[in-house]
Each structure stands twice: as structure tokens, then as C-alpha cells.
PDB file of C-alpha atoms in Angstrom:
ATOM      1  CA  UNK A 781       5.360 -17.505   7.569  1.00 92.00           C
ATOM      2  CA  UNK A 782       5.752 -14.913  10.249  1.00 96.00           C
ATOM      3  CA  UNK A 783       2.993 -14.290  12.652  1.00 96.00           C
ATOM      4  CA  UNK A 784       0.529 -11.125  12.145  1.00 95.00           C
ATOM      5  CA  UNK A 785       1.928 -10.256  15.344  1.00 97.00           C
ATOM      6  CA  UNK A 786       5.478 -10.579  14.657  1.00 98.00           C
ATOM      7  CA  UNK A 787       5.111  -8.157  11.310  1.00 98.00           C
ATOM      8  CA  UNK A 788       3.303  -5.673  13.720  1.00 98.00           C
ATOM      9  CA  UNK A 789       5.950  -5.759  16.010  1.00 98.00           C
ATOM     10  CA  UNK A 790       8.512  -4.884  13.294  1.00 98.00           C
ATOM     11  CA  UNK A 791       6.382  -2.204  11.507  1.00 98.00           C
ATOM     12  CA  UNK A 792       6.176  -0.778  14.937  1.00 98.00           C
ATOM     13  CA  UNK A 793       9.628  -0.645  15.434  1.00 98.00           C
ATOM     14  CA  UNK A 794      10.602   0.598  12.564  1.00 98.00           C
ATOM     15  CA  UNK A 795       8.368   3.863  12.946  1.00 98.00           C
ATOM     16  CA  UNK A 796      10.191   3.973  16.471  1.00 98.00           C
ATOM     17  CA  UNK A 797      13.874   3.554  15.204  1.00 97.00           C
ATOM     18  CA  UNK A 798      13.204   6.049  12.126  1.00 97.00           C
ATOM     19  CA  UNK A 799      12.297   8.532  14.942  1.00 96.00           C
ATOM     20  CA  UNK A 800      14.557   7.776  17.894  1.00 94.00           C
ATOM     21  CA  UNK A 801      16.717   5.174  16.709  1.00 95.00           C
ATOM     22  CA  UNK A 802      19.754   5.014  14.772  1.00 96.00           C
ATOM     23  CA  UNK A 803      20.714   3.766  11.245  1.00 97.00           C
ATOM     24  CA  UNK A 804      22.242   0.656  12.759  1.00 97.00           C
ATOM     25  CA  UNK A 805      19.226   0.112  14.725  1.00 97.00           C
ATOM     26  CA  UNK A 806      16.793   0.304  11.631  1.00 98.00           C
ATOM     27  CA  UNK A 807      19.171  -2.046   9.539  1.00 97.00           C
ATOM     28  CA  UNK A 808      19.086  -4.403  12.625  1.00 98.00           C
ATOM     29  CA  UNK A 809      15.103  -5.066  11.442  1.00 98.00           C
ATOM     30  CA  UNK A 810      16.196  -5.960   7.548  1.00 98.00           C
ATOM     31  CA  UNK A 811      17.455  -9.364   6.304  1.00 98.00           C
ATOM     32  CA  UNK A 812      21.000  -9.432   5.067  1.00 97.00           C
ATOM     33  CA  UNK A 813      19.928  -9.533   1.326  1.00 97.00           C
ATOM     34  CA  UNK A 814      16.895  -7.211   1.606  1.00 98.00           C
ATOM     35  CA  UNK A 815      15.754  -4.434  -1.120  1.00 98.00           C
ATOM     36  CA  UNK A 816      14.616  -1.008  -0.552  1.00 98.00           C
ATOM     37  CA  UNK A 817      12.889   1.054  -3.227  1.00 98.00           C
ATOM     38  CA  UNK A 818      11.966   4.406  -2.117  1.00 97.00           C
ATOM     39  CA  UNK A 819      10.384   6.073  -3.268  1.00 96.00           C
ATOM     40  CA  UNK A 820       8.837   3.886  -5.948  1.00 96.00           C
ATOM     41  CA  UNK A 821      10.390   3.906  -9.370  1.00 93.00           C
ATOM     42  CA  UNK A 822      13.783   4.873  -8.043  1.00 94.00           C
ATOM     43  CA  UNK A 823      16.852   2.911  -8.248  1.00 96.00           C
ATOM     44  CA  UNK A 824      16.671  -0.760  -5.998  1.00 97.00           C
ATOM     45  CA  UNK A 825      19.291  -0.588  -3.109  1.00 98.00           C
ATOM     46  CA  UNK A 826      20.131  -3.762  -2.401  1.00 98.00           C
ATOM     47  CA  UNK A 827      22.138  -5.340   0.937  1.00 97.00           C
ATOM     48  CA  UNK A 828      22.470  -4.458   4.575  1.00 94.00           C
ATOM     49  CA  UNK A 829      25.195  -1.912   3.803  1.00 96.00           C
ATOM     50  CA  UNK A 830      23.311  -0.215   1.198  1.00 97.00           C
ATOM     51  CA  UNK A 831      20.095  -0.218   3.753  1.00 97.00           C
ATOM     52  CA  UNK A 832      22.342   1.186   6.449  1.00 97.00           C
ATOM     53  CA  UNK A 833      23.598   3.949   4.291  1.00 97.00           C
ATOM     54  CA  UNK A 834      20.123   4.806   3.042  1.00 97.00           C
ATOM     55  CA  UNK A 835      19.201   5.244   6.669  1.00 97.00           C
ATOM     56  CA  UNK A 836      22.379   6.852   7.364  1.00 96.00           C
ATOM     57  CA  UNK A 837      21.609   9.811   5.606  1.00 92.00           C
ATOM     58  CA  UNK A 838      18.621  11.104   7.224  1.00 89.00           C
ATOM     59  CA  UNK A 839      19.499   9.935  10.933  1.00 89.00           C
ATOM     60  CA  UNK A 840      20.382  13.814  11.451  1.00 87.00           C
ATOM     61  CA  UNK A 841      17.298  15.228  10.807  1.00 90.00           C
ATOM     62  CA  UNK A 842      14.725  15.422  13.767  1.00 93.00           C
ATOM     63  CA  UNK A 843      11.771  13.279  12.508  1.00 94.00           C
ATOM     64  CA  UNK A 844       8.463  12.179  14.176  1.00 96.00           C
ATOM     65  CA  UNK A 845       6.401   9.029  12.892  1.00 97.00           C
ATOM     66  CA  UNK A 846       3.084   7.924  13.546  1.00 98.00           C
ATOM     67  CA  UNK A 847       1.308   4.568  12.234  1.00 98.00           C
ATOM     68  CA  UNK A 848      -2.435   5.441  10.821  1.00 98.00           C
ATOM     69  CA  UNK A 849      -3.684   2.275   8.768  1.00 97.00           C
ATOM     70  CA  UNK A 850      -1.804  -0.893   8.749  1.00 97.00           C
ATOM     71  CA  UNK A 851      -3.145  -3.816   6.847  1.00 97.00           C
ATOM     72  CA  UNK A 852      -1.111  -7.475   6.812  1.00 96.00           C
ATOM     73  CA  UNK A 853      -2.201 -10.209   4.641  1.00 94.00           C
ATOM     74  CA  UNK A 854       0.123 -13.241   3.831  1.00 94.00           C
ATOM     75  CA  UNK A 855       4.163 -12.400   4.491  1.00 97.00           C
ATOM     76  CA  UNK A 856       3.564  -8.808   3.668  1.00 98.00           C
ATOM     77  CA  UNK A 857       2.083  -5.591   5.511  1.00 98.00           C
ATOM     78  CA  UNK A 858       1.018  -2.459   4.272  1.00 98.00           C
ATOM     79  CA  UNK A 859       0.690   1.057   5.876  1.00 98.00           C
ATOM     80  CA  UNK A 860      -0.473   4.722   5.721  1.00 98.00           C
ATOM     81  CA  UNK A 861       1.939   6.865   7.868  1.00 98.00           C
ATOM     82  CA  UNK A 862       2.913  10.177   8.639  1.00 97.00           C
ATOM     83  CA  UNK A 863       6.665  10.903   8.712  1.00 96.00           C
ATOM     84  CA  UNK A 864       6.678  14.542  10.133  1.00 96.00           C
ATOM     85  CA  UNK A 865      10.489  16.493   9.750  1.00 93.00           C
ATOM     86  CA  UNK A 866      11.803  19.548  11.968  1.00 89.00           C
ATOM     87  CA  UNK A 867      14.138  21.661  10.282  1.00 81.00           C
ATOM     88  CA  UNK A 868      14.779  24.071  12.377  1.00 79.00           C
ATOM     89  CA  UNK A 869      11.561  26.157  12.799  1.00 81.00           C
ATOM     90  CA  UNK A 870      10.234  24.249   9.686  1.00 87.00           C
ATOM     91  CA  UNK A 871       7.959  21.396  10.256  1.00 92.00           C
ATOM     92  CA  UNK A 872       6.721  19.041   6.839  1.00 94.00           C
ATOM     93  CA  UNK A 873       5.036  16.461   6.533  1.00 96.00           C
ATOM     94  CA  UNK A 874       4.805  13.448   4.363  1.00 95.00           C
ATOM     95  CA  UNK A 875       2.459  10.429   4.856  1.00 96.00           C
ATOM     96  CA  UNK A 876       3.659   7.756   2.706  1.00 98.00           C
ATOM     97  CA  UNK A 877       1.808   4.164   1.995  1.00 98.00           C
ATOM     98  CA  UNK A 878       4.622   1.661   2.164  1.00 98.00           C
ATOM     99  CA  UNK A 879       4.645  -1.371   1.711  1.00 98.00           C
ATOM    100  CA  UNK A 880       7.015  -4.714   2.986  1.00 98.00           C
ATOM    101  CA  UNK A 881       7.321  -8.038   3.064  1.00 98.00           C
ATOM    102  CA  UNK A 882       8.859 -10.580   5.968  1.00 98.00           C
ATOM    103  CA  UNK A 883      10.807 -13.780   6.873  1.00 98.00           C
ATOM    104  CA  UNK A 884       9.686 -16.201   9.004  1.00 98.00           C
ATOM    105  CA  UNK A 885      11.872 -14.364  11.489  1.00 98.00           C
ATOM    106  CA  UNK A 886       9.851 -10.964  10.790  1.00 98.00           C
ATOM    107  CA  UNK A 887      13.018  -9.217   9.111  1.00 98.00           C
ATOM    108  CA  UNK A 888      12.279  -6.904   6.481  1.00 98.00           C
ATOM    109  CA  UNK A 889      13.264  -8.540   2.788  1.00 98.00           C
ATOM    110  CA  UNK A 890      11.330  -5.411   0.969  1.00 98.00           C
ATOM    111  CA  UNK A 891      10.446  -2.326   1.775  1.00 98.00           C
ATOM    112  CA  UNK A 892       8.597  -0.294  -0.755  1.00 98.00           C
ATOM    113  CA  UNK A 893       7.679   3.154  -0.423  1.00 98.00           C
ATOM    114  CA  UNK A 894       4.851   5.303  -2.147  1.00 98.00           C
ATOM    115  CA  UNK A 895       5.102   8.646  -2.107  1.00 95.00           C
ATOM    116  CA  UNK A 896       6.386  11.842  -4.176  1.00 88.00           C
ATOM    117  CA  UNK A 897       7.563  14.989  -3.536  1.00 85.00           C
ATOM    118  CA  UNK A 898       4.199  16.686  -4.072  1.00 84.00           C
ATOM    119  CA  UNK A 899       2.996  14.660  -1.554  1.00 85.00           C
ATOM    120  CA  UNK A 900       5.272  16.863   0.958  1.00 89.00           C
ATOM    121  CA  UNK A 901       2.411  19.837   2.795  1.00 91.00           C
ATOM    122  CA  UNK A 902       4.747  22.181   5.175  1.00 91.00           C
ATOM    123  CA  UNK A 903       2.604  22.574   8.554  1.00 87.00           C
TER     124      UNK A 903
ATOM    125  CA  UNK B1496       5.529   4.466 -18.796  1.00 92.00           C
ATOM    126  CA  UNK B1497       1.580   6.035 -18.109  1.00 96.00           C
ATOM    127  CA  UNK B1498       1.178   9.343 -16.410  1.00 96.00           C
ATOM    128  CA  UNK B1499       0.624  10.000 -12.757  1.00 95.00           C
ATOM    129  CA  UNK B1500      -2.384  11.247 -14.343  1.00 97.00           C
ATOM    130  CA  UNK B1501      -3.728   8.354 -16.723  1.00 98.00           C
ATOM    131  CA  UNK B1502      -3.018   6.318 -13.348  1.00 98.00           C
ATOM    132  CA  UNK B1503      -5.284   8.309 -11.387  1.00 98.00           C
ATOM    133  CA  UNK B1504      -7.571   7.970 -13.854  1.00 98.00           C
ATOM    134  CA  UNK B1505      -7.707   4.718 -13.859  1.00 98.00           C
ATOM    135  CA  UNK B1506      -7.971   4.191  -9.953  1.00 98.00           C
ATOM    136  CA  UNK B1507     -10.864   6.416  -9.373  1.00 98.00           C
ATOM    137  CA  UNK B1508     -13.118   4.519 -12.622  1.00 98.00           C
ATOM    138  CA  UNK B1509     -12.371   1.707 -10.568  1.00 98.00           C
ATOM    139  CA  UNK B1510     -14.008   2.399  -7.426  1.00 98.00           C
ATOM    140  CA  UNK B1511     -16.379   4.439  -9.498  1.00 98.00           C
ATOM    141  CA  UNK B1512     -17.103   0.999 -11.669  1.00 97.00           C
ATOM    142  CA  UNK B1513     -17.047  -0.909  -8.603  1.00 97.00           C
ATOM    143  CA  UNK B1514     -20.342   0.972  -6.550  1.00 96.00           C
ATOM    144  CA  UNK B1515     -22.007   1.842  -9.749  1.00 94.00           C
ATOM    145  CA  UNK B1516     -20.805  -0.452 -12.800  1.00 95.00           C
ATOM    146  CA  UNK B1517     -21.067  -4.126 -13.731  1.00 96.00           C
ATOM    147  CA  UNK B1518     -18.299  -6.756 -13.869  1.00 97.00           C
ATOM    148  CA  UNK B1519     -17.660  -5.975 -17.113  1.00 97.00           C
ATOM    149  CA  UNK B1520     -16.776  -2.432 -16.512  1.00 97.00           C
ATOM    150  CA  UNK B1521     -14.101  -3.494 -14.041  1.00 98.00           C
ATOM    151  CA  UNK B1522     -12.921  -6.176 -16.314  1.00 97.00           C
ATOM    152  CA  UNK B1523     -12.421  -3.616 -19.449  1.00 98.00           C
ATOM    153  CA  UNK B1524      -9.670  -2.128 -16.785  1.00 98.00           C
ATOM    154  CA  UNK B1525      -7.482  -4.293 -16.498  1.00 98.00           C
ATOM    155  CA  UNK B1526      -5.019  -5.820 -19.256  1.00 98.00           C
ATOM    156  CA  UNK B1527      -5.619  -9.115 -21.002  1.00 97.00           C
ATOM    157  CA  UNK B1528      -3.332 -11.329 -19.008  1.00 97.00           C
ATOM    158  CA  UNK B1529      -3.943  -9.444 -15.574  1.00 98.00           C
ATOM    159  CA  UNK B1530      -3.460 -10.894 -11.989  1.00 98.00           C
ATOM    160  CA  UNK B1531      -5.562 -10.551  -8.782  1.00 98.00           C
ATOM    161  CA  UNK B1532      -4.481 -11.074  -5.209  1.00 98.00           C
ATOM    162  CA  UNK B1533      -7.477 -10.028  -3.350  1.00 97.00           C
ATOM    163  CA  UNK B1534      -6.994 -10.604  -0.540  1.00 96.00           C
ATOM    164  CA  UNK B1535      -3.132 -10.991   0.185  1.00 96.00           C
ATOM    165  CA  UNK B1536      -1.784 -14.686   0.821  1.00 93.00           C
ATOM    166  CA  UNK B1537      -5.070 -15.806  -1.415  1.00 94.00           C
ATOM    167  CA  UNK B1538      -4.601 -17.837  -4.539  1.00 96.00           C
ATOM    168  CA  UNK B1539      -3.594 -15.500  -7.313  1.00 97.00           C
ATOM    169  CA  UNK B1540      -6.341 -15.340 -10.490  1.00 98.00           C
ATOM    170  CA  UNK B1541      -5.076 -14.819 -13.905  1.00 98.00           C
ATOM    171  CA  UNK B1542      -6.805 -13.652 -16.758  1.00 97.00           C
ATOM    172  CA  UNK B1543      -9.711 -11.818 -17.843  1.00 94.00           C
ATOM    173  CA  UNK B1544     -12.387 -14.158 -17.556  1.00 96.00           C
ATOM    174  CA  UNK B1545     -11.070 -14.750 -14.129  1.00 97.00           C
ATOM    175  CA  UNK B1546     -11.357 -10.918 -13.027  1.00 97.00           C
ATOM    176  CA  UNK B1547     -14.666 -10.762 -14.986  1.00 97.00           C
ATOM    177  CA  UNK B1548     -15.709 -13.727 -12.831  1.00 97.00           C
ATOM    178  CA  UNK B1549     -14.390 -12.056  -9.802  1.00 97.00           C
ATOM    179  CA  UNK B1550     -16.448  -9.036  -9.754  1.00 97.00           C
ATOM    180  CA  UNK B1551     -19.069 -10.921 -10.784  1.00 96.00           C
ATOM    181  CA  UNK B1552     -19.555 -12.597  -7.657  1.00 92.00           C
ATOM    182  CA  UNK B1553     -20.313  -9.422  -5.980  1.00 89.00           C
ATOM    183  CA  UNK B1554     -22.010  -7.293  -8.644  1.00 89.00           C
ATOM    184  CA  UNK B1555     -25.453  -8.292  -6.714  1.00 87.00           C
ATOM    185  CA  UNK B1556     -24.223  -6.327  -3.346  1.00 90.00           C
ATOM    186  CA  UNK B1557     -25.345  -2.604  -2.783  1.00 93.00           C
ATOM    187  CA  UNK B1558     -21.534  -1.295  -2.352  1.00 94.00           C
ATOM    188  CA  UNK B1559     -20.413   3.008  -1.931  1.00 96.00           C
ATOM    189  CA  UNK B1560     -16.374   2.955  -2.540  1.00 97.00           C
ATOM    190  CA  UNK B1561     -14.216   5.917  -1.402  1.00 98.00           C
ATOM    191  CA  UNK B1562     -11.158   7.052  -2.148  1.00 98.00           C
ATOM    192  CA  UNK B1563      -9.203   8.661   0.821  1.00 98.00           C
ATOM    193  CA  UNK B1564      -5.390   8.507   0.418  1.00 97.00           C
ATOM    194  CA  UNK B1565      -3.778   7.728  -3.302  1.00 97.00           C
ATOM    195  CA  UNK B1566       0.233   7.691  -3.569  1.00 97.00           C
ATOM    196  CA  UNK B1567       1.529   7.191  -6.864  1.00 96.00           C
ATOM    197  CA  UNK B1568       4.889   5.870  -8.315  1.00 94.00           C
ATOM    198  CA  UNK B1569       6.324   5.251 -11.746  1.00 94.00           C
ATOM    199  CA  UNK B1570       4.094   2.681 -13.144  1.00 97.00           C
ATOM    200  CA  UNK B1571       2.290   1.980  -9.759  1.00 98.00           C
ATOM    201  CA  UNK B1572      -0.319   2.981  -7.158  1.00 98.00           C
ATOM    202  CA  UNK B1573      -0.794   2.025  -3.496  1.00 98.00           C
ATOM    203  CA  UNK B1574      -4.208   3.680  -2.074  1.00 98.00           C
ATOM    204  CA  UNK B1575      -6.607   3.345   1.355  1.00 98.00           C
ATOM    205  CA  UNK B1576     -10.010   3.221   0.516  1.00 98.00           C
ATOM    206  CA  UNK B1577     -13.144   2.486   1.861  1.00 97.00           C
ATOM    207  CA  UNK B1578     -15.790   0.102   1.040  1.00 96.00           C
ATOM    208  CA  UNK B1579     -18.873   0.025   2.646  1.00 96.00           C
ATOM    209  CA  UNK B1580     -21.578  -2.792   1.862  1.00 93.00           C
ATOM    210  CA  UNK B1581     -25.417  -2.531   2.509  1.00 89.00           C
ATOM    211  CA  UNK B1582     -27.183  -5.693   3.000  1.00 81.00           C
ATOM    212  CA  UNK B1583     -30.515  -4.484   3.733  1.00 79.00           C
ATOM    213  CA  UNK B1584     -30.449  -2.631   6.662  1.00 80.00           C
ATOM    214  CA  UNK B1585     -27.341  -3.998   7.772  1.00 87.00           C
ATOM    215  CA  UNK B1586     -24.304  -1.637   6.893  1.00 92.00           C
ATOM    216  CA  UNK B1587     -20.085  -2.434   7.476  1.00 94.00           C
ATOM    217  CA  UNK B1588     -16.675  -0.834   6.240  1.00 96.00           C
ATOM    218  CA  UNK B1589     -14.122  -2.488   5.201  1.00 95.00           C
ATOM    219  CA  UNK B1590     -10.766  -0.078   4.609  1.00 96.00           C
ATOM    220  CA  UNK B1591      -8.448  -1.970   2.195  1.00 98.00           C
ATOM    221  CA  UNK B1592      -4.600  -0.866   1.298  1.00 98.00           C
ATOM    222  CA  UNK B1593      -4.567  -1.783  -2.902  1.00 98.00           C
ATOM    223  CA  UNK B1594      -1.647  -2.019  -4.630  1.00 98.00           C
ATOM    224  CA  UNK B1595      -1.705  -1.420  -8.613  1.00 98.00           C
ATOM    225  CA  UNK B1596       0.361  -1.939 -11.411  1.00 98.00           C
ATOM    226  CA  UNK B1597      -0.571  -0.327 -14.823  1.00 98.00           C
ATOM    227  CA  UNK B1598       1.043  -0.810 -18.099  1.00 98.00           C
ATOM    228  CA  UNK B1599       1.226   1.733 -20.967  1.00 98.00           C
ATOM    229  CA  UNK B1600      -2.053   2.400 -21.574  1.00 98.00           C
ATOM    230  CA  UNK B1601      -2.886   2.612 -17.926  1.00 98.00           C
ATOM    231  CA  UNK B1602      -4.398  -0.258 -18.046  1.00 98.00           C
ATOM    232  CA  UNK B1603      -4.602  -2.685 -14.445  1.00 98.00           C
ATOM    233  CA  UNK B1604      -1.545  -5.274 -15.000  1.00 98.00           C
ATOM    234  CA  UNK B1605      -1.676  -7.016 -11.159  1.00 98.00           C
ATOM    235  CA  UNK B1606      -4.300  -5.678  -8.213  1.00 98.00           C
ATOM    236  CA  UNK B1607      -3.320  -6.953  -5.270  1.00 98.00           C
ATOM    237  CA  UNK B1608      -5.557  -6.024  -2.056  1.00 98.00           C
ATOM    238  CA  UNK B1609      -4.494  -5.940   1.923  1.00 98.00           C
ATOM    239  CA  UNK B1610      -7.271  -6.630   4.401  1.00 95.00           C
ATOM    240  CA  UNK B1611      -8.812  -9.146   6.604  1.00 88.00           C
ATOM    241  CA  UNK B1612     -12.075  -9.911   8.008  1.00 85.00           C
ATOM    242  CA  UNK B1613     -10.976  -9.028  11.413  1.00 84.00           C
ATOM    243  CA  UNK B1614     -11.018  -4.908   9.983  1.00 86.00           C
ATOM    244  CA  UNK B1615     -14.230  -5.172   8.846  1.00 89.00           C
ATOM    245  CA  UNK B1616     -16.371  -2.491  10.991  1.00 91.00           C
ATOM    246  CA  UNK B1617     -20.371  -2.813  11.163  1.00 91.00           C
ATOM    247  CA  UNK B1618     -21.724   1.142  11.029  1.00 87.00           C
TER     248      UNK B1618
END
């Protein structure tokens, strides 16, 4: 089981990389077989391509994150966040709860994300 | 599949039942054949007697429960909350992530709970 430390580390770092990293650098925190459903109830991508893809398609957008509540138990973490997007004069902002699970190593094998587009407030 | 609705429903009885009702209250929640993981990494109970059982053992503690941040998703929920405990004079907070699943009826199929004792804040 990964240490509470370790899954900090890599819930950290993926707030970082979704903000100033690349798609590449966000897949480089997932295990090769992980899943990604987001947001909940969509369809399960599956795979480091599919993850990189995923990522791929938002690294254009200028995008701030900040960590508010994270709780670990077990393998898993969970956290309240606020991903905040800059279009151009036009800030949003959604604050998901997502939730993931770990290796030993601390990669990402799950990442679940609850949120819908309601959720979005423009600020 | 229950509404976002029904499931919102559902979540806010719970905290409701939880400050203010018994253990059978809670229990008529959830489905027959429900799971708990409360907290995360703990041994999973199955069953109502064994979530009847569960809130049982704290039914005796003066508890407020509120409801700050609730994301929903097809059949699930993920949602901070606090709980805050009064043993006679003595007051503390502890801010749990739950994760819910729900089946037709809205009814609690799994509850599974992130926190640890090292969150919990004395007021």
C-alpha cells in the first residue's frame, strides 16, 4: 500500500500538471492500465493512451487549480477542488470532488470525477 | 437510474437522520444487502443488521451534521460534510468526503466514508 504521503504527493502533482503541465506529464502519474471516468456516469476510458488523449484535449485552455479538502483512507484519496478556466476575458469555475485510487508506487489506477455541468458558476 | 433529485433527497435525510434520528432511521436508507466502508481501508459491513448495528453504536452521542459541498453523478454522490460531536462540554469536527451509491429507488447501495483521526479538530 502506498504511503499517505506518497498519494499526497501525487494528488499534488496532478493539480500542478493540470495547470502548468502537459498531457504527457499528467499521464506520467497514471498506471499503464488505469481508468478514468469523468465526469461520473460517462463512458470508462481505459489505458495510458486513452488518459493521454483525455488530457490532451484541454492542455490548451489556461486553467488554475487549487486543492481545498483532501481526505486518504486505505489505497484511495479523495478531494474537493477548484479547477478555475480563462477563456479569454471569461473566467469559470468548477470545484469537483474526485476521487482515486493508488499502487504501491502512488500511480493513479482510477480517477473518478464528480461533478456536472450545473456545477460550472462563471466569476 | 434515480434522479439527481431522489439522490439529494436521500443524502440530506441522512445527515438529517444521523443528528436527530435513531439507528433505525438510517438503516430504513439503505437497501437490504447494503455495504459500509466507514472509514476507508476498514473492514467492509454487509447487511442491514450490520448498518443498523453500526449507527447504533453511536446513537447515544449528541452529533449536528452539515452538508457543505454535494456533487452528484448518474447513480452516485460524493459530498464534504461536517460532523461535529458534543461530549459534554467538550466539542470537535470531523469533515468526512462520503461516497454513495443508490439504486432505483434511491435507496443507499454502498457508503463508503474518507477520514482519519488525525482531521479531527477540537472547537
Amino acid at each position: 500500500m502506498p504511503s499517505q504521503e506518497a498519494i499526497a504527493q501525487t494528488v499534488n502533482r496532478y493539480l500542478e500538471f493540470l495547470s502548468k503541465g502537459s498531457a504527457d506529464d499528467i499521464a506520467s502519474l497514471y498506471a499503464a492500465d488505469a481508468t478514468i471516468e469523468d465526469p461520473i456516469g460517462s463512458d470508462i476510458r481505459r489505458g495510458h493512451d486513452a488518459v493521454r488523449e483525455f488530457y490532451a484535449a484541454v492542455e490548451g485552455i489556461k486553467k488554475e487549480t487549487e486543492l481545498v479538502h483532501l481526505r486518504i483512507g486505505g489505497s484511495e484519496a479523495a478531494f474537493f477542488w477548484h479547477l478555475t478556466l480563462d477563456a479569454g476575458g471569461s473566467r469559470s469555475r468548477l470545484s469537483p470532488i474526485s476521487v482515486m485510487r493508488f499502487d504501491d508506487d502512488a500511480k493513479i489506477t482510477s480517477m473518478r470525477a464528480f461533478w456536472s455541468p450545473t456545477d460550472m458558476k462563471v466569476l
